PDB file of C-alpha atoms and ligand atoms in Angstrom:
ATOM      1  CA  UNK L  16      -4.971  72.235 -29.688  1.00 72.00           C
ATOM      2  CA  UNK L  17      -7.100  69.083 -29.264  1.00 88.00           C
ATOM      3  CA  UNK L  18      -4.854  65.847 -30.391  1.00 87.00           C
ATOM      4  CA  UNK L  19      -6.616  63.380 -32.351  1.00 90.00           C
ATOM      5  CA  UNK L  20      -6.699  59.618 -31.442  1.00 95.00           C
ATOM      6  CA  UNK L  21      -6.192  57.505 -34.506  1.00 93.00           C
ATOM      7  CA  UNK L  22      -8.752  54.887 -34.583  1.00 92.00           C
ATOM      8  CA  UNK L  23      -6.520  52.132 -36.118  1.00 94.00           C
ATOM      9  CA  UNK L  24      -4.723  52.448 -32.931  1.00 96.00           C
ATOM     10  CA  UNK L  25      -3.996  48.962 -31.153  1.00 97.00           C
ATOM     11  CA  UNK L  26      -3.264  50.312 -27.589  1.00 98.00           C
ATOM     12  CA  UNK L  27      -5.495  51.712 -24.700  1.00 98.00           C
ATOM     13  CA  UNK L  28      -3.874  53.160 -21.865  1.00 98.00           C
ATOM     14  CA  UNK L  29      -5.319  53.383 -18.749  1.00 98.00           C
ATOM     15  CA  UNK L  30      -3.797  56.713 -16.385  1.00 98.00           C
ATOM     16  CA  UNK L  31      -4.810  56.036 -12.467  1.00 98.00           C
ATOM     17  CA  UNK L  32      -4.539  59.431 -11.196  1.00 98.00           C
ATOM     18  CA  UNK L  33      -6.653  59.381  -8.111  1.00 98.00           C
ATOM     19  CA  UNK L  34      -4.204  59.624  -5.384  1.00 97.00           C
ATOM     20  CA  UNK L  35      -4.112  61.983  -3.247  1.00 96.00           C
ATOM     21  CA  UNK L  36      -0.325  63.326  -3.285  1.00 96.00           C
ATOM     22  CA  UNK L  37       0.138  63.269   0.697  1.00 97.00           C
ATOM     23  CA  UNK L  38       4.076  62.776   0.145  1.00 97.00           C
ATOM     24  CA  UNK L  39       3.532  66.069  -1.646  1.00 96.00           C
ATOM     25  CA  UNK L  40       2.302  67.827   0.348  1.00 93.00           C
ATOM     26  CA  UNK L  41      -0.625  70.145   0.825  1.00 87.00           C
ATOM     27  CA  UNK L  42      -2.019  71.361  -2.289  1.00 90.00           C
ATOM     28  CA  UNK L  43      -4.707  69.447  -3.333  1.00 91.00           C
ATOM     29  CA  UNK L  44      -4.754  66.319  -5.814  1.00 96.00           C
ATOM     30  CA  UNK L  45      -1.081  65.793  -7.242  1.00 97.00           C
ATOM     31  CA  UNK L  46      -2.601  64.841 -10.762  1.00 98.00           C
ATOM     32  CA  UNK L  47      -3.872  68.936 -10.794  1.00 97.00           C
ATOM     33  CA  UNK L  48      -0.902  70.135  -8.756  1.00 97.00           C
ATOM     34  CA  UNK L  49       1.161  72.476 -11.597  1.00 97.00           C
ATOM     35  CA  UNK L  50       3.976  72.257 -13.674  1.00 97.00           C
ATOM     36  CA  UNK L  51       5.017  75.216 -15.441  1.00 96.00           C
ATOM     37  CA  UNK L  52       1.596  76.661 -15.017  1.00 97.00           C
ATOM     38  CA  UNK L  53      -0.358  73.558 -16.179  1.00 97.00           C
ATOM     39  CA  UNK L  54      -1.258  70.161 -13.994  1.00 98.00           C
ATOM     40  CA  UNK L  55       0.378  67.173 -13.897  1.00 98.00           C
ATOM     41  CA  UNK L  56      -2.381  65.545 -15.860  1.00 98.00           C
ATOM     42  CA  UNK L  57      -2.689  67.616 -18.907  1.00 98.00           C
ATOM     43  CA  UNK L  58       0.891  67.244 -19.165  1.00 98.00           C
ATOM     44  CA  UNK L  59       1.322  63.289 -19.053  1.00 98.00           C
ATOM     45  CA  UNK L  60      -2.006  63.135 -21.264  1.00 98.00           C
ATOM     46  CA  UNK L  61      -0.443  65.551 -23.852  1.00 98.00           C
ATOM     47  CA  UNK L  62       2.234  63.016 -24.478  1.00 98.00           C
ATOM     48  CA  UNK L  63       0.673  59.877 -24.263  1.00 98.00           C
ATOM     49  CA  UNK L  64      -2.073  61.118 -26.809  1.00 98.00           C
ATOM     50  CA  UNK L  65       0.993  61.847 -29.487  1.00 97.00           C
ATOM     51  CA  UNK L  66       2.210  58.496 -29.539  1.00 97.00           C
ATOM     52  CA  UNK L  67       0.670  57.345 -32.837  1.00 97.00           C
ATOM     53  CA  UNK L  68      -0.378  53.714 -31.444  1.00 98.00           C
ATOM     54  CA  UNK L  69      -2.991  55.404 -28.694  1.00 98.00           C
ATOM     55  CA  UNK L  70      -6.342  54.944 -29.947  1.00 98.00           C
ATOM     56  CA  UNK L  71      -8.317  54.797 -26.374  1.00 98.00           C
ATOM     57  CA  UNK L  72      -7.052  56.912 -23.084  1.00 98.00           C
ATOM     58  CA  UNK L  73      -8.700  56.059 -19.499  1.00 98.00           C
ATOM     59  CA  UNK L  74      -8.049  58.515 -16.785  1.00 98.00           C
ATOM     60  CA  UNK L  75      -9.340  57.592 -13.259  1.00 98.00           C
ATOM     61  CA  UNK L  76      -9.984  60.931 -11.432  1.00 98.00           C
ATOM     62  CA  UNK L  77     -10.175  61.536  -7.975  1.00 98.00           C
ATOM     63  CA  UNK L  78     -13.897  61.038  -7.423  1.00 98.00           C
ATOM     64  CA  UNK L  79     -15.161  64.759  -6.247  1.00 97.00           C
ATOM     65  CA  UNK L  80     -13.181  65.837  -9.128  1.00 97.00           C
ATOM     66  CA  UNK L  81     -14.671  63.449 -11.967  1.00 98.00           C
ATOM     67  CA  UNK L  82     -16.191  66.658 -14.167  1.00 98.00           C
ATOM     68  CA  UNK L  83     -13.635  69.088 -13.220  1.00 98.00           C
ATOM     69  CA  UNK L  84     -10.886  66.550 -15.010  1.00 98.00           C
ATOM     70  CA  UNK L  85     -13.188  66.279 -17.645  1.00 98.00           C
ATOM     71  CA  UNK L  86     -12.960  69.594 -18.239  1.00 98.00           C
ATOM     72  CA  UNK L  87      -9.477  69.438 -18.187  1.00 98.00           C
ATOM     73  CA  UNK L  88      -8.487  67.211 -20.767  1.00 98.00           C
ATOM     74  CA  UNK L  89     -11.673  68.240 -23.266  1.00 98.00           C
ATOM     75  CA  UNK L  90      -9.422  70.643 -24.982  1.00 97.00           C
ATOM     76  CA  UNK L  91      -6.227  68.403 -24.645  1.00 98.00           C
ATOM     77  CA  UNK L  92      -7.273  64.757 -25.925  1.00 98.00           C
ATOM     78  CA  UNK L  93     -10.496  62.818 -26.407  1.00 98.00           C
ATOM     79  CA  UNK L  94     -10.192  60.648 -22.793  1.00 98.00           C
ATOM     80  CA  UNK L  95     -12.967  58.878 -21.150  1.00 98.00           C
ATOM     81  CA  UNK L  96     -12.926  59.576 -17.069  1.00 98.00           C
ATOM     82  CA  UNK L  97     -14.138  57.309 -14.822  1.00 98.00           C
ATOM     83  CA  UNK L  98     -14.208  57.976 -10.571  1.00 98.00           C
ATOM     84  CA  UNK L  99     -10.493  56.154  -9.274  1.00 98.00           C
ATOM     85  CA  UNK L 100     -10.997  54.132  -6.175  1.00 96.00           C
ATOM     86  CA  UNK L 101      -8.766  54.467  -2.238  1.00 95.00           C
ATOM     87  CA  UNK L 102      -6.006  52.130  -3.854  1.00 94.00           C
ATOM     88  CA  UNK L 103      -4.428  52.475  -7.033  1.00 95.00           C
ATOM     89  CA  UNK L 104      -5.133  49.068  -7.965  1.00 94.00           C
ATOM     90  CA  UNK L 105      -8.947  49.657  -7.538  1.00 95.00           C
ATOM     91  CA  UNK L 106      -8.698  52.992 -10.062  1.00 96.00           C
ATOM     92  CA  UNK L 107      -6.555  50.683 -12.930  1.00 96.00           C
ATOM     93  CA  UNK L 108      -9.556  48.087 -12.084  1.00 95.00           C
ATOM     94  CA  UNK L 109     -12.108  50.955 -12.830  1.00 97.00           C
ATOM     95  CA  UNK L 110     -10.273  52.617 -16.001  1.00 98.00           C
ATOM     96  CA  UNK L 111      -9.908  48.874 -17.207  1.00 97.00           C
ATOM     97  CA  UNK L 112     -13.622  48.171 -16.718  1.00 97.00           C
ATOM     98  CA  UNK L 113     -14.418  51.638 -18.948  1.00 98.00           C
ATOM     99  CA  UNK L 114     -11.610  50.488 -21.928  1.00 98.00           C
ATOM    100  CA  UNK L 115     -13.580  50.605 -25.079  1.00 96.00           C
ATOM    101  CA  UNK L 116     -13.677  47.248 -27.401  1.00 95.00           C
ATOM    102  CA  UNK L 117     -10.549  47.124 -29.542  1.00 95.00           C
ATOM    103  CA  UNK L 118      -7.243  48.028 -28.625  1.00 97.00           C
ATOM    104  CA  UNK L 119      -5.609  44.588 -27.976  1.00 98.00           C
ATOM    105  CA  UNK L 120      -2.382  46.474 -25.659  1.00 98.00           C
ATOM    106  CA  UNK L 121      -2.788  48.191 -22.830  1.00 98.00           C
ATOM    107  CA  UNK L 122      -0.768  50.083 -20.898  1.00 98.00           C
ATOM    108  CA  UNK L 123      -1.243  51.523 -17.435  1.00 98.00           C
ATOM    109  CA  UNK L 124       0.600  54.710 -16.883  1.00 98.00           C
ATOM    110  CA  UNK L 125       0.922  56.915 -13.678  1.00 97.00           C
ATOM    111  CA  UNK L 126       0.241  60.444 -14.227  1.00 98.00           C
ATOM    112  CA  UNK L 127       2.843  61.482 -11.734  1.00 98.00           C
ATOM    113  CA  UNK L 128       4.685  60.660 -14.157  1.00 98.00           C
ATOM    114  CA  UNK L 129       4.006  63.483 -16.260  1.00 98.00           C
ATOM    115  CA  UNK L 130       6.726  63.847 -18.200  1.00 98.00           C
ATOM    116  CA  UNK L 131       7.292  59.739 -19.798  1.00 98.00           C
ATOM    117  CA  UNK L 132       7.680  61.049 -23.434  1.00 98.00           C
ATOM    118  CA  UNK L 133       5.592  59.861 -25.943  1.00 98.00           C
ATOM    119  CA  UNK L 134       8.475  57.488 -27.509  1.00 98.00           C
ATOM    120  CA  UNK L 135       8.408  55.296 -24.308  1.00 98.00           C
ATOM    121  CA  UNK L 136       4.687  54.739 -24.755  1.00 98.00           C
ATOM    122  CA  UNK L 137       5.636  53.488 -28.190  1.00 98.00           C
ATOM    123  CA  UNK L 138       8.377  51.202 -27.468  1.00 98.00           C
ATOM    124  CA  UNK L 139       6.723  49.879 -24.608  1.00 98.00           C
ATOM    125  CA  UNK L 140       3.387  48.910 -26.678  1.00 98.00           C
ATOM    126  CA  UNK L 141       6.014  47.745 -29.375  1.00 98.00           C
ATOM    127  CA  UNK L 142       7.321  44.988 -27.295  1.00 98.00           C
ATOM    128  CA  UNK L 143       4.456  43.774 -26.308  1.00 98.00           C
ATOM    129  CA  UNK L 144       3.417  43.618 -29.973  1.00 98.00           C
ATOM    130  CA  UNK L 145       6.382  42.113 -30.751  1.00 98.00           C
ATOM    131  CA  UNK L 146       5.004  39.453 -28.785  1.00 97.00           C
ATOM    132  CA  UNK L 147       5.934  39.814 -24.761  1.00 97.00           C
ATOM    133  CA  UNK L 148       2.881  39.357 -22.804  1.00 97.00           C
ATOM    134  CA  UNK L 149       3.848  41.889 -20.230  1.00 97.00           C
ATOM    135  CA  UNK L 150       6.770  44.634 -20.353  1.00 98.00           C
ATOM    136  CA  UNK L 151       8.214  47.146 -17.935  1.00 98.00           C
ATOM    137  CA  UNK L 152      10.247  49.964 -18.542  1.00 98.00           C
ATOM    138  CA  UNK L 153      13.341  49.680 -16.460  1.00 98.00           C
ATOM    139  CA  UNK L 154      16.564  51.850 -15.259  1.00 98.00           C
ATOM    140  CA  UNK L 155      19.566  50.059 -13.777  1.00 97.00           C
ATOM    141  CA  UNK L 156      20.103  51.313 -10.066  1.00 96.00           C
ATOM    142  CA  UNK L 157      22.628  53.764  -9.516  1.00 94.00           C
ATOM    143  CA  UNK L 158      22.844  53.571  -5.606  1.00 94.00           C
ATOM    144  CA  UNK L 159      24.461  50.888  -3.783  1.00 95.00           C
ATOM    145  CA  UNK L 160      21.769  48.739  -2.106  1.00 95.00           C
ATOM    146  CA  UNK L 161      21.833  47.404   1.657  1.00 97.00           C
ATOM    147  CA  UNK L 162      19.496  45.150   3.590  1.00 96.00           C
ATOM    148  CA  UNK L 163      18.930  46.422   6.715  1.00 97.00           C
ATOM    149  CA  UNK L 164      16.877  45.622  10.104  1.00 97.00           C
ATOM    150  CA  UNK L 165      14.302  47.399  11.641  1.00 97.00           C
ATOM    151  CA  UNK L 166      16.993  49.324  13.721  1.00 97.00           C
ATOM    152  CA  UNK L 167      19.031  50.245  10.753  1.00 96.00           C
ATOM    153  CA  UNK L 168      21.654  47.777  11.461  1.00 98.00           C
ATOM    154  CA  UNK L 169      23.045  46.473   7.795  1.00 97.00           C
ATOM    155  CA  UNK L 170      22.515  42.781   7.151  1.00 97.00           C
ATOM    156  CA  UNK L 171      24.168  42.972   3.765  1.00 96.00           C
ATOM    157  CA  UNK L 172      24.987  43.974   0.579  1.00 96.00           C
ATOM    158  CA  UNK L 173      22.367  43.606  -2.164  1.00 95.00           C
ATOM    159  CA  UNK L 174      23.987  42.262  -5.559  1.00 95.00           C
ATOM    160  CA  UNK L 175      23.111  45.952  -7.098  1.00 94.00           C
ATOM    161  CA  UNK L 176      23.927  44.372 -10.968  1.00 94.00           C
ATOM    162  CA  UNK L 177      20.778  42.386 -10.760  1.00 96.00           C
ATOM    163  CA  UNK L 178      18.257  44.950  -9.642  1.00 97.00           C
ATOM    164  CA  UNK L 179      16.101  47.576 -11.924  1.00 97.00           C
ATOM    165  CA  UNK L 180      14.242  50.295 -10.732  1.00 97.00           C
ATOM    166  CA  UNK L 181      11.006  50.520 -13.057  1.00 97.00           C
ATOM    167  CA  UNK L 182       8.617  52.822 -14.200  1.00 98.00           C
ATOM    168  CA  UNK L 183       5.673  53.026 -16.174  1.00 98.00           C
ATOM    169  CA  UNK L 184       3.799  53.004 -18.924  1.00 98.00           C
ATOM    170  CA  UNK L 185       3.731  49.633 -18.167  1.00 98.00           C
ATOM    171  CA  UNK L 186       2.263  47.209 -21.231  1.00 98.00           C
ATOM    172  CA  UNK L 187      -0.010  44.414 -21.060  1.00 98.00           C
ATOM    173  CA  UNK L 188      -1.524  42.128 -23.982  1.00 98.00           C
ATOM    174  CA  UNK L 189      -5.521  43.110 -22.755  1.00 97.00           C
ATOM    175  CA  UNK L 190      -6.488  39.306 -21.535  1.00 96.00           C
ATOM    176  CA  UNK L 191      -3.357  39.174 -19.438  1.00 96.00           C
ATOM    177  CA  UNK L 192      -4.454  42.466 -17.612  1.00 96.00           C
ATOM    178  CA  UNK L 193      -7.769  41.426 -17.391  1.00 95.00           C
ATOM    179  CA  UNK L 194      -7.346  37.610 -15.994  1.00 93.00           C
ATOM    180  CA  UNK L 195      -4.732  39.408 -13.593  1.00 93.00           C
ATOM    181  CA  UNK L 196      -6.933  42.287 -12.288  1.00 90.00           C
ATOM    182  CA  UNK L 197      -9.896  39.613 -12.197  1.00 89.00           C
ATOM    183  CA  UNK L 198      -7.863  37.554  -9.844  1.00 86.00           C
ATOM    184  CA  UNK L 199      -6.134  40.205  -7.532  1.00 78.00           C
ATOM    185  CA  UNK L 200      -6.059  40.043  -3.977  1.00 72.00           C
ATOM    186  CA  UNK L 201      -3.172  41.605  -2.319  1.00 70.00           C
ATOM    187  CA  UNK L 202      -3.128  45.010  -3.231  1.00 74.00           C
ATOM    188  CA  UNK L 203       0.152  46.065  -5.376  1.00 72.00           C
ATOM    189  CA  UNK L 204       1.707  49.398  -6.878  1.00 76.00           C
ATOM    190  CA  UNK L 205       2.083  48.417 -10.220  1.00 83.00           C
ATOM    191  CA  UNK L 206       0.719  46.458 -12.534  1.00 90.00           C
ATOM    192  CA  UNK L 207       3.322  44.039 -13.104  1.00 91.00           C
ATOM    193  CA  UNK L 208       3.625  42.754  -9.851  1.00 89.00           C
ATOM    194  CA  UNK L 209      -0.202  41.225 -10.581  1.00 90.00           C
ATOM    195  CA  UNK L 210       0.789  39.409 -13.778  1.00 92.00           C
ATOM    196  CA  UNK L 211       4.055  38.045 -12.358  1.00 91.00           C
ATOM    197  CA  UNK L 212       1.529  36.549  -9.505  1.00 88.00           C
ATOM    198  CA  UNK L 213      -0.131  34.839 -12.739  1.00 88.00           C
ATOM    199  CA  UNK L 214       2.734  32.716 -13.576  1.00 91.00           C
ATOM    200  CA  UNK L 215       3.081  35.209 -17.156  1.00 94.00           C
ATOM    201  CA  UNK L 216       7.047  36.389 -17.615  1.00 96.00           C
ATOM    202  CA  UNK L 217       7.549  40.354 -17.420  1.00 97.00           C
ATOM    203  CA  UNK L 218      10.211  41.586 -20.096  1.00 97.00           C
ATOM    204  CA  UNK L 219      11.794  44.542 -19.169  1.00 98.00           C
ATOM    205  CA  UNK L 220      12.860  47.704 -22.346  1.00 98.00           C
ATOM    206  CA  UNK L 221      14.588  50.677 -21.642  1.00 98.00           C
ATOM    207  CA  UNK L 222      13.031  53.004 -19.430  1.00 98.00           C
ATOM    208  CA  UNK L 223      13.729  56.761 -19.634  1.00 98.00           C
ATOM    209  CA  UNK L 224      15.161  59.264 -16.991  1.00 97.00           C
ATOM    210  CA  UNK L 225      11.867  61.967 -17.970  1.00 98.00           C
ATOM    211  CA  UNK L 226       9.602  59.672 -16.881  1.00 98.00           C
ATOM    212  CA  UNK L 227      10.550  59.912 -13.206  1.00 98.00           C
ATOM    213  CA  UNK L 228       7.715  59.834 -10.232  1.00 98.00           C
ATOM    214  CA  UNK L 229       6.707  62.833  -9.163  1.00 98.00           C
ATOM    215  CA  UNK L 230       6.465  61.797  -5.657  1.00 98.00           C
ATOM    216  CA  UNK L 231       8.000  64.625  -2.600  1.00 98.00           C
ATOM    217  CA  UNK L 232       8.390  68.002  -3.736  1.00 97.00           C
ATOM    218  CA  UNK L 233      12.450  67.507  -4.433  1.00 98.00           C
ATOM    219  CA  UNK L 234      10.671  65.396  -7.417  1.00 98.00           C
ATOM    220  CA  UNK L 235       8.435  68.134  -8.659  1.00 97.00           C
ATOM    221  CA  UNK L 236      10.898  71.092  -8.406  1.00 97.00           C
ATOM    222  CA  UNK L 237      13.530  68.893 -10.693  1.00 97.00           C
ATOM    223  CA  UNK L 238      10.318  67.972 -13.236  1.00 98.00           C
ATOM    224  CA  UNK L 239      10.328  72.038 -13.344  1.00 97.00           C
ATOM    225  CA  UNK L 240      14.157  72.020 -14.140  1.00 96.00           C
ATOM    226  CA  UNK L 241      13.092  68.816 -16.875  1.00 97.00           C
ATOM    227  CA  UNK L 242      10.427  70.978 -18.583  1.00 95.00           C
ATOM    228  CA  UNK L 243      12.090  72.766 -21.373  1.00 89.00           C
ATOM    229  CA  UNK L 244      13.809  69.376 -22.510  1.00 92.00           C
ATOM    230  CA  UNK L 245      10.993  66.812 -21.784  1.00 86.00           C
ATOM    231  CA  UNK L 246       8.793  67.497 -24.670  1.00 76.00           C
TER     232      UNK L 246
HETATM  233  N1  CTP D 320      -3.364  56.546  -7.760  1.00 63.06           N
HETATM  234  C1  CTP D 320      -4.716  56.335  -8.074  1.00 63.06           C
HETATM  235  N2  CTP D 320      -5.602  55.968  -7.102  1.00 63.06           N
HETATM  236  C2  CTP D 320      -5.190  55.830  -5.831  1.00 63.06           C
HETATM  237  C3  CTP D 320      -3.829  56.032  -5.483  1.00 63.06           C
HETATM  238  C4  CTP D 320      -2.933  56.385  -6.481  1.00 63.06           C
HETATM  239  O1  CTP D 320      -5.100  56.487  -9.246  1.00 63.06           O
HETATM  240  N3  CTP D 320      -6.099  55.504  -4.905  1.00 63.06           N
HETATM  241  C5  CTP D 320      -2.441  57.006  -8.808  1.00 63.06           C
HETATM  242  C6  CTP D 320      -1.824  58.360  -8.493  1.00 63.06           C
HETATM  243  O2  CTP D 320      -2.734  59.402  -8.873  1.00 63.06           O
HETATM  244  C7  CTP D 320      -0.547  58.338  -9.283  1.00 63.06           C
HETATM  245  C8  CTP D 320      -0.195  56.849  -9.360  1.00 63.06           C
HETATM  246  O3  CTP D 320      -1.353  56.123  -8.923  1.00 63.06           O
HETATM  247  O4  CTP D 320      -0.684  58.856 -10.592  1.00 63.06           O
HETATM  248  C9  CTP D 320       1.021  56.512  -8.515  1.00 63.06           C
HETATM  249  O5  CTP D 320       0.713  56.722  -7.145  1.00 63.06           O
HETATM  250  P1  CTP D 320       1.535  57.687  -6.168  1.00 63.06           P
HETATM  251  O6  CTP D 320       2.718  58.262  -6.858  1.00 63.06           O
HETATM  252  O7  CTP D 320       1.682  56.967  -4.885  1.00 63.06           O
HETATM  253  O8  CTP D 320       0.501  58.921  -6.019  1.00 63.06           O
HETATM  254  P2  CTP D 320      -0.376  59.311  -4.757  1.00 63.06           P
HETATM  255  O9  CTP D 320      -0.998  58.088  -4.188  1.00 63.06           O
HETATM  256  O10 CTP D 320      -1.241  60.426  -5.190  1.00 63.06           O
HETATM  257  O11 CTP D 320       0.743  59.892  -3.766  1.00 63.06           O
HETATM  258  P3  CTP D 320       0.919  59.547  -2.188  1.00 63.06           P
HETATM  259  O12 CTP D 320       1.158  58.059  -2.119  1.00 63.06           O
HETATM  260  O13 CTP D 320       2.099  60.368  -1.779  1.00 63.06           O
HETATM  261  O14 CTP D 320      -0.376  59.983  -1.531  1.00 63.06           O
HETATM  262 MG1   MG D 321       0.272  56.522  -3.339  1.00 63.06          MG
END
């Protein structure tokens, strides 16, 4: 069935998925690789279009595969699709140029991370209506973190306590985004990393363990594992 974007909506999200998905190996695109029979795409689009705040979604396709995407998602949520770019900064820059007048949050979400539910796109946009300019969803790291040199000799010990691994949807008030993106010149993977550049404090919320990267296939076989319980 075909979700419904609620007009009153304050929040946009923008979902760059126009990467190729080389550390996943062959098989095309890794936005339309599958996931219990259905891409990666449809299935992070499915819950960002449920959180009740989404009034505008911007998906930035892999350019030969513009229509096919728009095919897609027809029958899954009302999303405009625009052609991504060769870095994943340029596709946010080109879903960000095609963000309809309006929605005063937005949030830039990766669509290998299909399976972010719905409730972390609301508590993200939340904070940032609460009145953070920027805002990250963050997990504490598990591992214990060395420096190391380029032969793999240790240098140290990093202070593990202090360190967050982070995720997205990641949530921007819109003139933030845009002075950020209109100033960019080092190319970054994610959004924050632009902002913080700006001078503007990041706030960090709870992130969730669903809304892991699909990234190597160890990623995508435990997303399969996730399914039944991610909804
Ligand atoms: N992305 C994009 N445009 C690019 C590169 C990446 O829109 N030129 C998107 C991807 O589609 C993905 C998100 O940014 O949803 C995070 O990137 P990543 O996980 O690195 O995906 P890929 O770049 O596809 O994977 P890889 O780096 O292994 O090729
Ligand atoms: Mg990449």
């Amino acid at each position: 069935m075909t979700a419904q974007l609620d007009p009153r909506g304050d929040v946009a999200v923008l979902v760059p998925a126009a990467g190729a998905g080389v550390r996943l190996g062959a098989g095309g695109p890794k936005a339309l690789r599958l996931l219990g029979g259905e891409p990666l795409l449809v299935h992070a689009i499915r819950r960002v279009a449920s959180a009740p705040s989404v009034s505008a979604i911007v998906v930035a396709a892999p350019p030969p595969d513009v229509e096919a995407v728009r095919s897609l998602l027809a029958p899954v949520a009302p999303v405009i699709v625009v052609a991504g770019g060769a870095e994943r900064q340029e596709s946010v820059a080109a879903a960000l140029a095609a963000v309809p007048r309006g929605p005063d949050i937005i949030l830039v979400h990766d669509a290998a991370r299909a399976l972010a539910p719905s409730a972390l796109v609301e508590s993200v946009a939340a904070a940032v209506r609460a009145g953070s300019a920027a805002v990250i969803p963050v997990l504490p790291v598990v591992d214990t973190v060395k420096e190391v040199d380029a032969k793999g000799v240790v240098l140290g010990t990093v202070d593990r306590s202090v360190l967050r691994a982070v995720q997205t949807p990641q949530g921007f008030r819109r003139s933030i985004l845009a002075a950020a993106h209109a100033s960019a010149a080092a190319s970054l993977t994610d959004d924050a990393g632009l902002v913080e550049k700006q001078g503007v404090p990041v706030t960090c919320v709870p992130g969730h363990e669903h809304a892991l990267k699909i990234t190597r296939p160890f990623d995508l076989a435990v997303a399969e594992l996730l399914l039944d319980q991610a909804q």
